[in-house]
Structure formats: structure tokens, C-alpha cells
mmCIF file of C-alpha atoms in Angstrom:
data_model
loop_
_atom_site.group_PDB
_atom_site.id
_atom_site.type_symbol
_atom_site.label_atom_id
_atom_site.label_comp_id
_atom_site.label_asym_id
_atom_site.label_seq_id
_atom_site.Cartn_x
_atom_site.Cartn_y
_atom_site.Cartn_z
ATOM 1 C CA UNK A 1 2.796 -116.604 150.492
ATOM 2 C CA UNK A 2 3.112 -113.306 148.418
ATOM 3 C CA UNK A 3 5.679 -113.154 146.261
ATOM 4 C CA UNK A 4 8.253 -111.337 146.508
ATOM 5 C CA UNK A 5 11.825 -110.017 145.150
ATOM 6 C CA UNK A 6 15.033 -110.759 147.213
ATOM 7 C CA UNK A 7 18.175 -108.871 146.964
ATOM 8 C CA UNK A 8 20.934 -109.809 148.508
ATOM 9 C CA UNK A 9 23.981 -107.644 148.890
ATOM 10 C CA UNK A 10 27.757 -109.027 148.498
ATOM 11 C CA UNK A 11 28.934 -109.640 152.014
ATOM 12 C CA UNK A 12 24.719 -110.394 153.370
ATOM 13 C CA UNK A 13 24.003 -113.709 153.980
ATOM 14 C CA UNK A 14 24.304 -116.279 156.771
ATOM 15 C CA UNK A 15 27.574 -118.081 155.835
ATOM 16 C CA UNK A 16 28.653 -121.632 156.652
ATOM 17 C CA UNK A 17 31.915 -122.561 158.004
ATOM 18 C CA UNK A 18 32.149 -126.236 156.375
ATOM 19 C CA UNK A 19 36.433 -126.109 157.025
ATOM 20 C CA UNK A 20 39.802 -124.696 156.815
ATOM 21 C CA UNK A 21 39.571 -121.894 153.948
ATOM 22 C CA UNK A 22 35.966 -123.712 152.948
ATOM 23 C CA UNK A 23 32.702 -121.823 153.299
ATOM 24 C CA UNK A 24 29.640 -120.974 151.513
ATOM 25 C CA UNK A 25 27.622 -118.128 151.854
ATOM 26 C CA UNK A 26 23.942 -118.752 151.709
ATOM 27 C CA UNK A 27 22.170 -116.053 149.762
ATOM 28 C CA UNK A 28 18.926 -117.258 148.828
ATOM 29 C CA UNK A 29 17.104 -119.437 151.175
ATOM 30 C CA UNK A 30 14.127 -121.792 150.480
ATOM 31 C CA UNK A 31 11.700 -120.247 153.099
ATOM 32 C CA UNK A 32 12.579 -117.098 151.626
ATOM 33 C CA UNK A 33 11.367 -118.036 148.001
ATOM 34 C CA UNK A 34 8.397 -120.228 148.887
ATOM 35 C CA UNK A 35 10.579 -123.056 148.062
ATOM 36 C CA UNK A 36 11.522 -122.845 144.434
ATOM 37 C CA UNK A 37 15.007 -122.394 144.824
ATOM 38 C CA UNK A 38 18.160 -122.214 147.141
ATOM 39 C CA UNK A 39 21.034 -120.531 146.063
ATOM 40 C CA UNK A 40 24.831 -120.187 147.942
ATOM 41 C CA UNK A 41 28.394 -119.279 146.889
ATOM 42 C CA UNK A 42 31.118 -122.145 147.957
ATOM 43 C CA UNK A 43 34.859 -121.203 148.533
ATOM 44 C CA UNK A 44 36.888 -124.258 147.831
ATOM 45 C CA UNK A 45 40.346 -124.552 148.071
ATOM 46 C CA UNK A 46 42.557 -126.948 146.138
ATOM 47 C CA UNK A 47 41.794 -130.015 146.296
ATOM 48 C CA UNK A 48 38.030 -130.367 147.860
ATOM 49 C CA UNK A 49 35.427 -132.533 146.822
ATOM 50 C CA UNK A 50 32.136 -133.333 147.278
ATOM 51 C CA UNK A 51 30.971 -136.626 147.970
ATOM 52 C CA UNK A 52 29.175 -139.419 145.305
ATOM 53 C CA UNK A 53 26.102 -138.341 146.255
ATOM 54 C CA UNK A 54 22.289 -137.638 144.456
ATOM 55 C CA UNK A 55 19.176 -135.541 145.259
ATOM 56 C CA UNK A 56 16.325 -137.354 145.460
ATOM 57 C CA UNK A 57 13.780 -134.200 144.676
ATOM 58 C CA UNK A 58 16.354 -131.485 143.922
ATOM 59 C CA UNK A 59 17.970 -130.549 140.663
ATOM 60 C CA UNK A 60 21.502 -128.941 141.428
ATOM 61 C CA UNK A 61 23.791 -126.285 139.126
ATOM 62 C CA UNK A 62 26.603 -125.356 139.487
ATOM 63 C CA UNK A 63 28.443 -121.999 138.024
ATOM 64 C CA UNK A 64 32.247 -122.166 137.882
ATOM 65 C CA UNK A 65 33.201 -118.520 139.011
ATOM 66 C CA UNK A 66 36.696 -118.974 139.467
ATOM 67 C CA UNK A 67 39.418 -121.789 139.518
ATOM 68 C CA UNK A 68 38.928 -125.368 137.971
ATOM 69 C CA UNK A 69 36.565 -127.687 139.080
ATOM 70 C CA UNK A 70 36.184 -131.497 137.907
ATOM 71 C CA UNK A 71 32.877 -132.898 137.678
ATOM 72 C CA UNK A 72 31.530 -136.108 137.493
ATOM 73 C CA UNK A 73 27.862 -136.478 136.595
ATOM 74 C CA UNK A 74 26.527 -140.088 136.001
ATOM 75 C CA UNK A 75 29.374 -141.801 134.114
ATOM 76 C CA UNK A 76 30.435 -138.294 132.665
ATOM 77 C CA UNK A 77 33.846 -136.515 133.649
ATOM 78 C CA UNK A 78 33.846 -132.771 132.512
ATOM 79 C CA UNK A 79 37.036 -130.470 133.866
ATOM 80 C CA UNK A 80 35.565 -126.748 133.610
ATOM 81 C CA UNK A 81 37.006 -123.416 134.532
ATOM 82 C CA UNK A 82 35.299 -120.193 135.254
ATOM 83 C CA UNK A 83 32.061 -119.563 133.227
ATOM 84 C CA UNK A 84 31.380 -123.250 133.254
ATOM 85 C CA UNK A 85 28.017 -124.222 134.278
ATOM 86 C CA UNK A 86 27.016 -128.064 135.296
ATOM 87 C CA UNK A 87 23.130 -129.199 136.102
ATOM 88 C CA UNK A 88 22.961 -132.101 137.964
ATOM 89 C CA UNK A 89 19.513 -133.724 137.727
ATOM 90 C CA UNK A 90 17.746 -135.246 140.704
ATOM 91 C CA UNK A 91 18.495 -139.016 141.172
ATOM 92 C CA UNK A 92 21.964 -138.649 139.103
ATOM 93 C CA UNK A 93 24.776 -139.647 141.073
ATOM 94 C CA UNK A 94 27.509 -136.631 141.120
ATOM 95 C CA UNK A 95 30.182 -135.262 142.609
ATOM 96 C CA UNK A 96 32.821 -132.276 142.056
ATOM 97 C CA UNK A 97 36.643 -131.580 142.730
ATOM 98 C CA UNK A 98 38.188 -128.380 142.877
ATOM 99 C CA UNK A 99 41.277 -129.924 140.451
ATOM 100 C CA UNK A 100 42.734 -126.649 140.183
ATOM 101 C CA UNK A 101 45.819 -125.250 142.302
ATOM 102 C CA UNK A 102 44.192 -122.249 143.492
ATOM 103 C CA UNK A 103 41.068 -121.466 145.743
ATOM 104 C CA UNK A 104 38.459 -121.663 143.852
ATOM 105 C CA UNK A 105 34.645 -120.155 144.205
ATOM 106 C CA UNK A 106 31.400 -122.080 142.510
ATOM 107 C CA UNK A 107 27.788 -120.622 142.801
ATOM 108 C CA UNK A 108 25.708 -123.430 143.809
ATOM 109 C CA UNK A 109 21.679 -123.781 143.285
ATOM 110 C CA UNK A 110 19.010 -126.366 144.247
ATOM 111 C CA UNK A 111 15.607 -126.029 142.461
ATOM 112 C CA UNK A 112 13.338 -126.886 144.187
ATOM 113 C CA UNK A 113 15.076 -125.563 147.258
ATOM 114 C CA UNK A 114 14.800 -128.682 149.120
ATOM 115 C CA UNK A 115 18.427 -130.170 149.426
ATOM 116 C CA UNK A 116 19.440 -126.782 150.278
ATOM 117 C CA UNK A 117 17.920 -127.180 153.390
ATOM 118 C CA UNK A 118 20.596 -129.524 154.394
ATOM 119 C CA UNK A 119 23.461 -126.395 154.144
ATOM 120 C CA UNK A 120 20.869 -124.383 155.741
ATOM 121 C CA UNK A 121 20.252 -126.755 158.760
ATOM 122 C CA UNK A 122 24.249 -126.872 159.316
ATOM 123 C CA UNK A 123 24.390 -123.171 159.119
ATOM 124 C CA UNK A 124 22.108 -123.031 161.921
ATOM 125 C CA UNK A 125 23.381 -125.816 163.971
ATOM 126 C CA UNK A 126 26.649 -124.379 163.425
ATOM 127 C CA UNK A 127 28.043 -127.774 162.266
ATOM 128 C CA UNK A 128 29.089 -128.902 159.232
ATOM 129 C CA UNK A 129 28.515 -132.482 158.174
ATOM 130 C CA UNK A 130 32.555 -133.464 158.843
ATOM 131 C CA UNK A 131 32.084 -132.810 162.587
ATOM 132 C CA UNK A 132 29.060 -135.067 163.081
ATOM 133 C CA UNK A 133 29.418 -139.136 163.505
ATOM 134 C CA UNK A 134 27.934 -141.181 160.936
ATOM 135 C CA UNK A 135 24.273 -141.821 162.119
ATOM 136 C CA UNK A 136 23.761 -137.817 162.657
ATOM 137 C CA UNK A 137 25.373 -137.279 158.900
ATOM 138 C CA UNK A 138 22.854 -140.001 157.572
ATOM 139 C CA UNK A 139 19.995 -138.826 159.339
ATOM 140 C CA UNK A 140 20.739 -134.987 157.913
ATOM 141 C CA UNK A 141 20.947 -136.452 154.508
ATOM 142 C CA UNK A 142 17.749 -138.453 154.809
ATOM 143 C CA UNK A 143 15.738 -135.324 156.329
ATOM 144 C CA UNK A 144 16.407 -133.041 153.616
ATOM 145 C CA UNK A 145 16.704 -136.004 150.197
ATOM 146 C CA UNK A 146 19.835 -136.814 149.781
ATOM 147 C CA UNK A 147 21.513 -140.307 149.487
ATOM 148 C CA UNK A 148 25.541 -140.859 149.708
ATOM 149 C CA UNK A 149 26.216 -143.623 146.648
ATOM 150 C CA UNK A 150 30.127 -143.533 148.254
ATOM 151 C CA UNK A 151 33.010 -141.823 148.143
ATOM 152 C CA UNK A 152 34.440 -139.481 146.024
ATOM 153 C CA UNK A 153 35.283 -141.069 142.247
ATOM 154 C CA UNK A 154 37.371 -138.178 141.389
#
């Protein structure tokens, strides 16, 4: 592949429908940068969370750009507010929680772009991971390196 520079304008992107005021907006796809990275922009109202979950061959970061958000990386619990920034290494269990009362809005990126492909895959199936039983959930996860360690700690 020849590389190339992406720009993306605000409003461009495929976006993800993942629940009641919850979306993200994918911006930067893996195919589109050979790989290295996927990058998307998560609206999250009060009181989300992720799952306890790790990347087997992804490092995650997340960037705080507005509300609160609670994270829990390894055995560490950090509460963060806009301009906070979290890395997540690969095979570290973590998980988040908008713990603020407002909607908040975190930029999310995987490096390499691999675990993105699981938000990417939804977006395209036009499914997020809540609608689908268990076994279809699991097998999503597997595909694309993740691994659930259990529910939310936070």
C-alpha cells in the first residue's frame, strides 16, 4: 500500500449506533491506514460503561474530551475529566465509566488497528454487540482479539 494522508471532516465518518444517546463515529479506519491505527469519537451518556475486557494485540487510548470518565486499568482506578488521556496496554484488563452527570464524549484509538475492527464490523452489520446473543458477541470478540475478563468493576 502507498501511504497516504487521511482527513476527515467533523460530521464524515460512518457512525455506529451502539444505544439510546450512545454512538461513536468512526473516523479513521484500519484498512484505511494499512493497519496502524483505528481511531473513533464515543458519545456516552451518564452512566455507561465498558465491559472488563483486554486486547490481545491492540494497545487502546483514550482522550477525555468532555464530561468525567472513571477508569480502571489493571488494579488502577483513575477518575479524569476533559484533557485526560488513559493508554491501555494490550493484555491489561480495563474498563471505563462515564461517572459524570452529563453526556460525555471520549476519542478512542487502537494501535495497531486491529480491535477496532470489532466497532467497524458492527458498523457494518448495523448491530451493536447488546443486540446479539452470547455466542455471536463471543465469536465477534474472538475474530477481532478481544477477551471479556467479566463485568464491569466500576
Amino acid at each position: 500500500m502507498d501511504a497516504k494522508g487521511i482527513v476527515v471532516q467533523p460530521g464524515d465518518g460512518a457512525v455506529l449506533n451502539m444505544g439510546p444517546g450512545r454512538s461513536a463515529a468512526l473516523k479513521l479506519l484500519g484498512g484505511a491506514t494499512g493497519g496502524s491505527i483505528m481511531l473513533f469519537e464515543e458519545t456516552v451518556p451518564a452512566g455507561t460503561m465498558s465491559t472488563f475486557h483486554l486486547h490481545h494485540d491492540s494497545d487502546e487510548v483514550a482522550y477525555v474530551l468532555s464530561g468525567e470518565v472513571t477508569f480502571k486499568i489493571g488494579d488502577e482506578v483513575t477518575v479524569g475529566g476533559p484533557g485526560t488521556c488513559a493508554f491501555m496496554p494490550r493484555g491489561v484488563p480495563h474498563a471505563w465509566k462515564n461517572s459524570g452527570a452529563e453526556t460525555g464524549r471520549v476519542l478512542f484509538l487502537y494501535t495497531p488497528a486491529g480491535a477496532g475492527a470489532l466497532l467497524e464490523e458492527q458498523q457494518r452489520m448495523d448491530r451493536a454487540s447488546a443486540s446479539m446473543d452470547e455466542r455471536e458477541a463471543a465469536e465477534l470478540r474472538q475474530r477481532h482479539g478481544w477477551k471479556l475478563v467479566g463485568p464491569s468493576p466500576l
